[in-house]
mmCIF file with all atom_site columns, C-alpha atoms in Angstrom:
data_model
loop_
_atom_site.group_PDB
_atom_site.id
_atom_site.type_symbol
_atom_site.label_atom_id
_atom_site.label_alt_id
_atom_site.label_comp_id
_atom_site.label_asym_id
_atom_site.label_entity_id
_atom_site.label_seq_id
_atom_site.pdbx_PDB_ins_code
_atom_site.Cartn_x
_atom_site.Cartn_y
_atom_site.Cartn_z
_atom_site.occupancy
_atom_site.B_iso_or_equiv
_atom_site.pdbx_formal_charge
_atom_site.auth_seq_id
_atom_site.auth_comp_id
_atom_site.auth_asym_id
_atom_site.auth_atom_id
_atom_site.pdbx_PDB_model_num
ATOM 1   C CA . VAL K 1 1   ? -3.468  -23.729 -2.230  1.00 48.00 ? 1   VAL K CA 1
ATOM 2   C CA . THR K 1 2   ? -4.556  -22.321 -5.532  1.00 47.00 ? 2   THR K CA 1
ATOM 3   C CA . SER K 1 3   ? -2.573  -19.328 -6.681  1.00 51.00 ? 3   SER K CA 1
ATOM 4   C CA . SER K 1 4   ? -3.677  -17.310 -9.631  1.00 55.00 ? 4   SER K CA 1
ATOM 5   C CA . VAL K 1 5   ? -1.424  -14.285 -9.494  1.00 63.00 ? 5   VAL K CA 1
ATOM 6   C CA . ASP K 1 6   ? -0.266  -13.012 -6.113  1.00 77.00 ? 6   ASP K CA 1
ATOM 7   C CA . ASP K 1 7   ? -1.493  -14.710 -2.906  1.00 81.00 ? 7   ASP K CA 1
ATOM 8   C CA . GLY K 1 8   ? -0.096  -13.586 0.439   1.00 79.00 ? 8   GLY K CA 1
ATOM 9   C CA . LEU K 1 9   ? 0.826   -16.220 3.025   1.00 83.00 ? 9   LEU K CA 1
ATOM 10  C CA . PHE K 1 10  ? 2.404   -14.160 5.829   1.00 83.00 ? 10  PHE K CA 1
ATOM 11  C CA . THR K 1 11  ? 3.789   -10.712 6.515   1.00 81.00 ? 11  THR K CA 1
ATOM 12  C CA . PHE K 1 12  ? 5.023   -8.286  9.140   1.00 79.00 ? 12  PHE K CA 1
ATOM 13  C CA . SER K 1 13  ? 3.663   -5.033  7.761   1.00 73.00 ? 13  SER K CA 1
ATOM 14  C CA . SER K 1 14  ? 1.506   -1.983  8.327   1.00 66.00 ? 14  SER K CA 1
ATOM 15  C CA . PHE K 1 15  ? -0.894  -3.666  5.840   1.00 63.00 ? 15  PHE K CA 1
ATOM 16  C CA . GLY K 1 16  ? -1.620  -0.298  4.324   1.00 62.00 ? 16  GLY K CA 1
ATOM 17  C CA . GLY K 1 17  ? 0.179   -0.398  0.996   1.00 56.00 ? 17  GLY K CA 1
ATOM 18  C CA . SER K 1 18  ? 3.637   -1.392  2.194   1.00 57.00 ? 18  SER K CA 1
ATOM 19  C CA . SER K 1 19  ? 5.210   -4.768  1.576   1.00 57.00 ? 19  SER K CA 1
ATOM 20  C CA . GLY K 1 20  ? 6.646   -4.626  5.109   1.00 63.00 ? 20  GLY K CA 1
ATOM 21  C CA . GLU K 1 21  ? 9.753   -6.069  6.698   1.00 74.00 ? 21  GLU K CA 1
ATOM 22  C CA . LEU K 1 22  ? 8.955   -9.673  5.833   1.00 82.00 ? 22  LEU K CA 1
ATOM 23  C CA . PHE K 1 23  ? 6.557   -11.196 3.385   1.00 82.00 ? 23  PHE K CA 1
ATOM 24  C CA . ILE K 1 24  ? 5.950   -14.642 1.960   1.00 85.00 ? 24  ILE K CA 1
ATOM 25  C CA . ASN K 1 25  ? 3.686   -14.998 -1.027  1.00 84.00 ? 25  ASN K CA 1
ATOM 26  C CA . LEU K 1 26  ? 2.769   -17.265 -3.902  1.00 83.00 ? 26  LEU K CA 1
ATOM 27  C CA . ASN K 1 27  ? 3.083   -15.641 -7.288  1.00 81.00 ? 27  ASN K CA 1
ATOM 28  C CA . GLY K 1 28  ? 2.036   -17.923 -10.093 1.00 76.00 ? 28  GLY K CA 1
ATOM 29  C CA . ASN K 1 29  ? 4.343   -20.937 -9.782  1.00 81.00 ? 29  ASN K CA 1
ATOM 30  C CA . ASN K 1 30  ? 6.843   -19.335 -7.383  1.00 84.00 ? 30  ASN K CA 1
ATOM 31  C CA . ILE K 1 31  ? 7.150   -18.894 -3.634  1.00 85.00 ? 31  ILE K CA 1
ATOM 32  C CA . ASN K 1 32  ? 8.654   -15.482 -2.872  1.00 84.00 ? 32  ASN K CA 1
ATOM 33  C CA . VAL K 1 33  ? 10.248  -14.507 0.442   1.00 85.00 ? 33  VAL K CA 1
ATOM 34  C CA . ARG K 1 34  ? 11.574  -11.033 1.137   1.00 82.00 ? 34  ARG K CA 1
ATOM 35  C CA . PHE K 1 35  ? 13.226  -9.806  4.331   1.00 80.00 ? 35  PHE K CA 1
ATOM 36  C CA . ALA K 1 36  ? 13.973  -6.191  5.235   1.00 74.00 ? 36  ALA K CA 1
ATOM 37  C CA . ASP K 1 37  ? 12.837  -4.792  1.886   1.00 69.00 ? 37  ASP K CA 1
ATOM 38  C CA . ALA K 1 38  ? 15.780  -6.420  0.111   1.00 68.00 ? 38  ALA K CA 1
ATOM 39  C CA . VAL K 1 39  ? 16.663  -9.613  -1.693  1.00 61.00 ? 39  VAL K CA 1
ATOM 40  C CA . THR K 1 40  ? 13.899  -12.043 -2.576  1.00 70.00 ? 40  THR K CA 1
ATOM 41  C CA . SER K 1 41  ? 14.285  -15.814 -2.328  1.00 72.00 ? 41  SER K CA 1
ATOM 42  C CA . LEU K 1 42  ? 12.380  -17.703 -4.984  1.00 75.00 ? 42  LEU K CA 1
ATOM 43  C CA . THR K 1 43  ? 11.600  -21.334 -5.567  1.00 80.00 ? 43  THR K CA 1
ATOM 44  C CA . SER K 1 44  ? 9.399   -22.986 -8.132  1.00 82.00 ? 44  SER K CA 1
ATOM 45  C CA . PHE K 1 45  ? 6.185   -24.354 -6.660  1.00 80.00 ? 45  PHE K CA 1
ATOM 46  C CA . THR K 1 46  ? 3.727   -26.289 -8.759  1.00 79.00 ? 46  THR K CA 1
ATOM 47  C CA . ASP K 1 47  ? 2.279   -28.993 -6.442  1.00 80.00 ? 47  ASP K CA 1
ATOM 48  C CA . ILE K 1 48  ? -0.776  -27.273 -5.017  1.00 74.00 ? 48  ILE K CA 1
ATOM 49  C CA . THR K 1 49  ? -2.690  -30.443 -4.146  1.00 76.00 ? 49  THR K CA 1
ATOM 50  C CA . GLY K 1 50  ? -1.050  -31.611 -0.913  1.00 79.00 ? 50  GLY K CA 1
ATOM 51  C CA . TRP K 1 51  ? 0.326   -30.471 2.419   1.00 84.00 ? 51  TRP K CA 1
ATOM 52  C CA . HIS K 1 52  ? 3.628   -28.568 2.370   1.00 88.00 ? 52  HIS K CA 1
ATOM 53  C CA . HIS K 1 53  ? 5.963   -27.256 5.059   1.00 91.00 ? 53  HIS K CA 1
ATOM 54  C CA . LEU K 1 54  ? 7.394   -23.817 4.243   1.00 91.00 ? 54  LEU K CA 1
ATOM 55  C CA . VAL K 1 55  ? 10.105  -22.128 6.334   1.00 93.00 ? 55  VAL K CA 1
ATOM 56  C CA . ALA K 1 56  ? 11.798  -18.782 5.760   1.00 91.00 ? 56  ALA K CA 1
ATOM 57  C CA . VAL K 1 57  ? 14.917  -18.130 7.871   1.00 91.00 ? 57  VAL K CA 1
ATOM 58  C CA . TYR K 1 58  ? 16.691  -14.796 8.291   1.00 88.00 ? 58  TYR K CA 1
ATOM 59  C CA . ASP K 1 59  ? 20.160  -15.138 9.836   1.00 89.00 ? 59  ASP K CA 1
ATOM 60  C CA . GLY K 1 60  ? 21.134  -11.553 10.626  1.00 85.00 ? 60  GLY K CA 1
ATOM 61  C CA . SER K 1 61  ? 24.411  -12.627 12.252  1.00 88.00 ? 61  SER K CA 1
ATOM 62  C CA . ASN K 1 62  ? 25.658  -14.084 8.975   1.00 90.00 ? 62  ASN K CA 1
ATOM 63  C CA . ASN K 1 63  ? 23.672  -11.802 6.627   1.00 86.00 ? 63  ASN K CA 1
ATOM 64  C CA . ILE K 1 64  ? 21.868  -14.603 4.829   1.00 88.00 ? 64  ILE K CA 1
ATOM 65  C CA . GLN K 1 65  ? 18.286  -15.693 4.275   1.00 88.00 ? 65  GLN K CA 1
ATOM 66  C CA . TYR K 1 66  ? 17.058  -19.187 3.467   1.00 90.00 ? 66  TYR K CA 1
ATOM 67  C CA . LEU K 1 67  ? 13.935  -20.687 1.993   1.00 90.00 ? 67  LEU K CA 1
ATOM 68  C CA . TYR K 1 68  ? 13.023  -24.295 2.839   1.00 93.00 ? 68  TYR K CA 1
ATOM 69  C CA . LEU K 1 69  ? 10.225  -26.314 1.260   1.00 91.00 ? 69  LEU K CA 1
ATOM 70  C CA . ASP K 1 70  ? 9.303   -29.678 2.771   1.00 92.00 ? 70  ASP K CA 1
ATOM 71  C CA . GLY K 1 71  ? 12.482  -29.788 4.872   1.00 94.00 ? 71  GLY K CA 1
ATOM 72  C CA . ILE K 1 72  ? 14.855  -29.094 1.958   1.00 93.00 ? 72  ILE K CA 1
ATOM 73  C CA . SER K 1 73  ? 16.783  -25.861 1.392   1.00 93.00 ? 73  SER K CA 1
ATOM 74  C CA . LYS K 1 74  ? 15.591  -24.418 -1.912  1.00 91.00 ? 74  LYS K CA 1
ATOM 75  C CA . ASP K 1 75  ? 17.303  -21.029 -1.970  1.00 88.00 ? 75  ASP K CA 1
ATOM 76  C CA . SER K 1 76  ? 19.611  -18.757 -0.015  1.00 87.00 ? 76  SER K CA 1
ATOM 77  C CA . ASP K 1 77  ? 20.561  -15.136 -0.599  1.00 85.00 ? 77  ASP K CA 1
ATOM 78  C CA . THR K 1 78  ? 22.899  -12.638 0.987   1.00 86.00 ? 78  THR K CA 1
ATOM 79  C CA . ASN K 1 79  ? 21.050  -9.923  2.897   1.00 81.00 ? 79  ASN K CA 1
ATOM 80  C CA . SER K 1 80  ? 22.834  -7.372  5.078   1.00 78.00 ? 80  SER K CA 1
ATOM 81  C CA . ASN K 1 81  ? 19.721  -5.296  5.896   1.00 77.00 ? 81  ASN K CA 1
ATOM 82  C CA . THR K 1 82  ? 18.356  -5.207  9.439   1.00 76.00 ? 82  THR K CA 1
ATOM 83  C CA . LEU K 1 83  ? 14.801  -6.235  10.248  1.00 75.00 ? 83  LEU K CA 1
ATOM 84  C CA . ASP K 1 84  ? 12.750  -3.626  12.118  1.00 73.00 ? 84  ASP K CA 1
ATOM 85  C CA . LEU K 1 85  ? 9.466   -5.143  13.302  1.00 72.00 ? 85  LEU K CA 1
ATOM 86  C CA . ASP K 1 86  ? 8.482   -2.379  15.749  1.00 74.00 ? 86  ASP K CA 1
ATOM 87  C CA . GLY K 1 87  ? 4.881   -1.276  15.346  1.00 73.00 ? 87  GLY K CA 1
ATOM 88  C CA . LEU K 1 88  ? 4.064   -3.710  12.534  1.00 76.00 ? 88  LEU K CA 1
ATOM 89  C CA . LYS K 1 89  ? 1.118   -6.083  12.327  1.00 77.00 ? 89  LYS K CA 1
ATOM 90  C CA . THR K 1 90  ? 1.398   -9.840  12.003  1.00 80.00 ? 90  THR K CA 1
ATOM 91  C CA . ILE K 1 91  ? -0.728  -10.820 9.040   1.00 80.00 ? 91  ILE K CA 1
ATOM 92  C CA . ILE K 1 92  ? -1.495  -14.483 8.331   1.00 84.00 ? 92  ILE K CA 1
ATOM 93  C CA . GLY K 1 93  ? -3.011  -15.174 4.917   1.00 83.00 ? 93  GLY K CA 1
ATOM 94  C CA . GLY K 1 94  ? -2.146  -11.915 3.172   1.00 80.00 ? 94  GLY K CA 1
ATOM 95  C CA . TYR K 1 95  ? 0.428   -9.230  2.445   1.00 75.00 ? 95  TYR K CA 1
ATOM 96  C CA . TYR K 1 96  ? 0.744   -5.625  1.236   1.00 68.00 ? 96  TYR K CA 1
ATOM 97  C CA . ASN K 1 97  ? -2.977  -4.836  1.534   1.00 64.00 ? 97  ASN K CA 1
ATOM 98  C CA . SER K 1 98  ? -6.296  -6.665  1.405   1.00 65.00 ? 98  SER K CA 1
ATOM 99  C CA . THR K 1 99  ? -5.935  -7.163  -2.350  1.00 70.00 ? 99  THR K CA 1
ATOM 100 C CA . TYR K 1 100 ? -3.260  -9.863  -1.904  1.00 77.00 ? 100 TYR K CA 1
ATOM 101 C CA . THR K 1 101 ? -4.896  -12.519 0.248   1.00 80.00 ? 101 THR K CA 1
ATOM 102 C CA . LEU K 1 102 ? -4.511  -16.280 0.212   1.00 80.00 ? 102 LEU K CA 1
ATOM 103 C CA . ASN K 1 103 ? -6.949  -18.650 -1.401  1.00 78.00 ? 103 ASN K CA 1
ATOM 104 C CA . GLY K 1 104 ? -5.933  -21.862 0.370   1.00 79.00 ? 104 GLY K CA 1
ATOM 105 C CA . GLN K 1 105 ? -5.336  -23.513 3.758   1.00 82.00 ? 105 GLN K CA 1
ATOM 106 C CA . ILE K 1 106 ? -2.948  -22.764 6.626   1.00 85.00 ? 106 ILE K CA 1
ATOM 107 C CA . ALA K 1 107 ? -2.349  -25.194 9.508   1.00 86.00 ? 107 ALA K CA 1
ATOM 108 C CA . GLN K 1 108 ? 0.034   -23.203 11.735  1.00 90.00 ? 108 GLN K CA 1
ATOM 109 C CA . VAL K 1 109 ? 2.511   -20.334 11.808  1.00 91.00 ? 109 VAL K CA 1
ATOM 110 C CA . ALA K 1 110 ? 5.575   -20.080 14.073  1.00 93.00 ? 110 ALA K CA 1
ATOM 111 C CA . VAL K 1 111 ? 7.963   -17.132 14.571  1.00 91.00 ? 111 VAL K CA 1
ATOM 112 C CA . TYR K 1 112 ? 11.319  -17.422 16.341  1.00 92.00 ? 112 TYR K CA 1
ATOM 113 C CA . ASN K 1 113 ? 13.765  -14.782 17.572  1.00 90.00 ? 113 ASN K CA 1
ATOM 114 C CA . SER K 1 114 ? 16.738  -16.778 16.288  1.00 92.00 ? 114 SER K CA 1
ATOM 115 C CA . ALA K 1 115 ? 17.584  -18.491 13.009  1.00 93.00 ? 115 ALA K CA 1
ATOM 116 C CA . LEU K 1 116 ? 16.554  -22.127 12.734  1.00 95.00 ? 116 LEU K CA 1
ATOM 117 C CA . SER K 1 117 ? 19.235  -24.545 11.538  1.00 96.00 ? 117 SER K CA 1
ATOM 118 C CA . ALA K 1 118 ? 18.690  -26.919 8.624   1.00 96.00 ? 118 ALA K CA 1
ATOM 119 C CA . SER K 1 119 ? 18.356  -29.832 11.072  1.00 96.00 ? 119 SER K CA 1
ATOM 120 C CA . GLU K 1 120 ? 15.706  -27.959 13.113  1.00 95.00 ? 120 GLU K CA 1
ATOM 121 C CA . VAL K 1 121 ? 13.736  -27.256 9.927   1.00 95.00 ? 121 VAL K CA 1
ATOM 122 C CA . LEU K 1 122 ? 13.926  -30.946 8.948   1.00 96.00 ? 122 LEU K CA 1
ATOM 123 C CA . THR K 1 123 ? 12.788  -31.998 12.435  1.00 94.00 ? 123 THR K CA 1
ATOM 124 C CA . GLN K 1 124 ? 9.738   -29.741 12.127  1.00 93.00 ? 124 GLN K CA 1
ATOM 125 C CA . TYR K 1 125 ? 8.943   -31.106 8.683   1.00 93.00 ? 125 TYR K CA 1
ATOM 126 C CA . ASN K 1 126 ? 9.129   -34.676 9.966   1.00 93.00 ? 126 ASN K CA 1
ATOM 127 C CA . LEU K 1 127 ? 6.509   -33.827 12.638  1.00 91.00 ? 127 LEU K CA 1
ATOM 128 C CA . LYS K 1 128 ? 4.090   -33.327 9.706   1.00 89.00 ? 128 LYS K CA 1
ATOM 129 C CA . ILE K 1 129 ? 0.925   -31.244 9.769   1.00 86.00 ? 129 ILE K CA 1
ATOM 130 C CA . ASP K 1 130 ? -0.029  -32.088 13.380  1.00 83.00 ? 130 ASP K CA 1
ATOM 131 C CA . GLY K 1 131 ? 3.386   -31.152 14.818  1.00 88.00 ? 131 GLY K CA 1
ATOM 132 C CA . ASP K 1 132 ? 3.458   -29.090 18.001  1.00 90.00 ? 132 ASP K CA 1
ATOM 133 C CA . TYR K 1 133 ? 6.214   -26.490 18.322  1.00 91.00 ? 133 TYR K CA 1
ATOM 134 C CA . SER K 1 134 ? 4.948   -24.847 21.535  1.00 90.00 ? 134 SER K CA 1
ATOM 135 C CA . SER K 1 135 ? 7.917   -26.067 23.618  1.00 91.00 ? 135 SER K CA 1
ATOM 136 C CA . ASP K 1 136 ? 10.586  -24.940 21.099  1.00 92.00 ? 136 ASP K CA 1
ATOM 137 C CA . ASP K 1 137 ? 13.347  -22.632 22.300  1.00 91.00 ? 137 ASP K CA 1
ATOM 138 C CA . ASN K 1 138 ? 13.236  -19.004 21.099  1.00 92.00 ? 138 ASN K CA 1
ATOM 139 C CA . LEU K 1 139 ? 9.599   -19.266 19.986  1.00 92.00 ? 139 LEU K CA 1
ATOM 140 C CA . VAL K 1 140 ? 8.021   -15.804 20.164  1.00 89.00 ? 140 VAL K CA 1
ATOM 141 C CA . GLY K 1 141 ? 4.844   -16.348 18.151  1.00 89.00 ? 141 GLY K CA 1
ATOM 142 C CA . TYR K 1 142 ? 2.974   -19.559 17.440  1.00 91.00 ? 142 TYR K CA 1
ATOM 143 C CA . TRP K 1 143 ? -0.522  -19.848 16.078  1.00 88.00 ? 143 TRP K CA 1
ATOM 144 C CA . LYS K 1 144 ? -2.201  -23.212 15.468  1.00 86.00 ? 144 LYS K CA 1
ATOM 145 C CA . MET K 1 145 ? -5.175  -22.680 13.230  1.00 83.00 ? 145 MET K CA 1
ATOM 146 C CA . ASP K 1 146 ? -7.577  -24.638 15.406  1.00 79.00 ? 146 ASP K CA 1
ATOM 147 C CA . ASN K 1 147 ? -10.251 -21.967 15.745  1.00 72.00 ? 147 ASN K CA 1
ATOM 148 C CA . ALA K 1 148 ? -11.791 -20.038 12.871  1.00 66.00 ? 148 ALA K CA 1
ATOM 149 C CA . SER K 1 149 ? -12.445 -16.864 14.880  1.00 76.00 ? 149 SER K CA 1
ATOM 150 C CA . THR K 1 150 ? -9.744  -16.490 17.556  1.00 79.00 ? 150 THR K CA 1
ATOM 151 C CA . LEU K 1 151 ? -6.003  -17.030 17.169  1.00 83.00 ? 151 LEU K CA 1
ATOM 152 C CA . THR K 1 152 ? -4.251  -17.734 20.455  1.00 85.00 ? 152 THR K CA 1
ATOM 153 C CA . ASP K 1 153 ? -0.504  -17.096 20.481  1.00 87.00 ? 153 ASP K CA 1
ATOM 154 C CA . LEU K 1 154 ? 1.041   -20.206 22.029  1.00 89.00 ? 154 LEU K CA 1
ATOM 155 C CA . GLY K 1 155 ? 4.530   -18.635 21.927  1.00 88.00 ? 155 GLY K CA 1
ATOM 156 C CA . SER K 1 156 ? 5.982   -16.185 24.421  1.00 86.00 ? 156 SER K CA 1
ATOM 157 C CA . GLY K 1 157 ? 4.719   -13.054 22.627  1.00 82.00 ? 157 GLY K CA 1
ATOM 158 C CA . GLY K 1 158 ? 1.091   -13.079 23.775  1.00 83.00 ? 158 GLY K CA 1
ATOM 159 C CA . ASN K 1 159 ? 0.003   -11.718 20.393  1.00 84.00 ? 159 ASN K CA 1
ATOM 160 C CA . ASN K 1 160 ? -3.501  -13.097 20.192  1.00 85.00 ? 160 ASN K CA 1
ATOM 161 C CA . GLY K 1 161 ? -5.607  -12.152 17.235  1.00 82.00 ? 161 GLY K CA 1
ATOM 162 C CA . THR K 1 162 ? -8.947  -12.442 15.548  1.00 79.00 ? 162 THR K CA 1
ATOM 163 C CA . SER K 1 163 ? -9.921  -13.439 12.056  1.00 78.00 ? 163 SER K CA 1
ATOM 164 C CA . ALA K 1 164 ? -11.554 -11.318 9.419   1.00 74.00 ? 164 ALA K CA 1
ATOM 165 C CA . GLY K 1 165 ? -13.627 -12.441 6.510   1.00 69.00 ? 165 GLY K CA 1
ATOM 166 C CA . ASP K 1 166 ? -15.051 -15.901 6.941   1.00 70.00 ? 166 ASP K CA 1
ATOM 167 C CA . PRO K 1 167 ? -12.297 -18.530 7.295   1.00 73.00 ? 167 PRO K CA 1
ATOM 168 C CA . THR K 1 168 ? -13.536 -22.099 7.591   1.00 73.00 ? 168 THR K CA 1
ATOM 169 C CA . LEU K 1 169 ? -12.181 -24.432 10.279  1.00 70.00 ? 169 LEU K CA 1
ATOM 170 C CA . ILE K 1 170 ? -10.969 -27.760 8.868   1.00 67.00 ? 170 ILE K CA 1
ATOM 171 C CA . SER K 1 171 ? -9.375  -30.724 10.643  1.00 65.00 ? 171 SER K CA 1
ATOM 172 C CA . ASN K 1 172 ? -5.777  -29.426 10.368  1.00 63.00 ? 172 ASN K CA 1
ATOM 173 C CA . GLY K 1 173 ? -6.139  -25.674 9.950   1.00 61.00 ? 173 GLY K CA 1
ATOM 174 C CA . VAL K 1 174 ? -8.342  -23.065 8.374   1.00 55.00 ? 174 VAL K CA 1
ATOM 175 C CA . THR K 1 175 ? -9.371  -22.489 4.798   1.00 56.00 ? 175 THR K CA 1
ATOM 176 C CA . VAL K 1 176 ? -9.229  -18.914 3.615   1.00 54.00 ? 176 VAL K CA 1
ATOM 177 C CA . ASP K 1 177 ? -10.842 -17.873 0.362   1.00 44.00 ? 177 ASP K CA 1
ATOM 178 C CA . SER K 1 178 ? -9.785  -14.476 -0.882  1.00 40.00 ? 178 SER K CA 1
ATOM 179 C CA . THR K 1 179 ? -12.319 -14.549 -3.686  1.00 38.00 ? 179 THR K CA 1
ATOM 180 C CA . ASP K 1 180 ? -15.450 -14.872 -1.564  1.00 35.00 ? 180 ASP K CA 1
ATOM 181 C CA . ASN K 1 181 ? -14.535 -13.497 1.846   1.00 33.00 ? 181 ASN K CA 1
ATOM 182 C CA . ASN K 1 182 ? -13.036 -10.054 1.246   1.00 32.00 ? 182 ASN K CA 1
ATOM 183 C CA . ASN K 1 183 ? -10.486 -10.869 3.935   1.00 32.00 ? 183 ASN K CA 1
ATOM 184 C CA . THR K 1 184 ? -8.889  -7.821  5.526   1.00 32.00 ? 184 THR K CA 1
ATOM 185 C CA . GLY K 1 185 ? -7.707  -8.620  9.062   1.00 33.00 ? 185 GLY K CA 1
ATOM 186 C CA . THR K 1 186 ? -5.199  -10.564 11.067  1.00 37.00 ? 186 THR K CA 1
ATOM 187 C CA . LEU K 1 187 ? -6.126  -14.017 9.784   1.00 38.00 ? 187 LEU K CA 1
ATOM 188 C CA . LEU K 1 188 ? -7.103  -13.358 6.247   1.00 34.00 ? 188 LEU K CA 1
#
């Protein structure tokens, strides 16, 4: 991943000028996570040369959000807002609008309807880049980036999608290039 200013990784949003209910982005040397238009979790991120496992957890029962990087908790914040995902798009590789797209690689994205524990996050990290989460409990969306044009939801949600721009299929994911591709769709 190469981040110059503000690269979007993932969001639930209208993608029309709203930051949405959840977004994860790279901003300079920081990873930002924001749930329910409230508190932002930040962690410093300077190693852009290798594979990394990033997990954002929203625990609405305990009003807290967590940010994990490579299996280690990096930040937690109190957040008593409620997520409302009705009618929003799932955007992989961007946030806010088509101006904030990722210039980097994504291997897979998983969404659960319950908060993952620290041990579950560590287990996923230890599976490395080829891990398969398709049999996990409470999995509602799961996209392995193994096709550059069609994204099949391997979770229970059935939210299949298509890519926009011109992502390139690589051995463990897709490469998206916001500079050259003018990415504007589901997989940006």
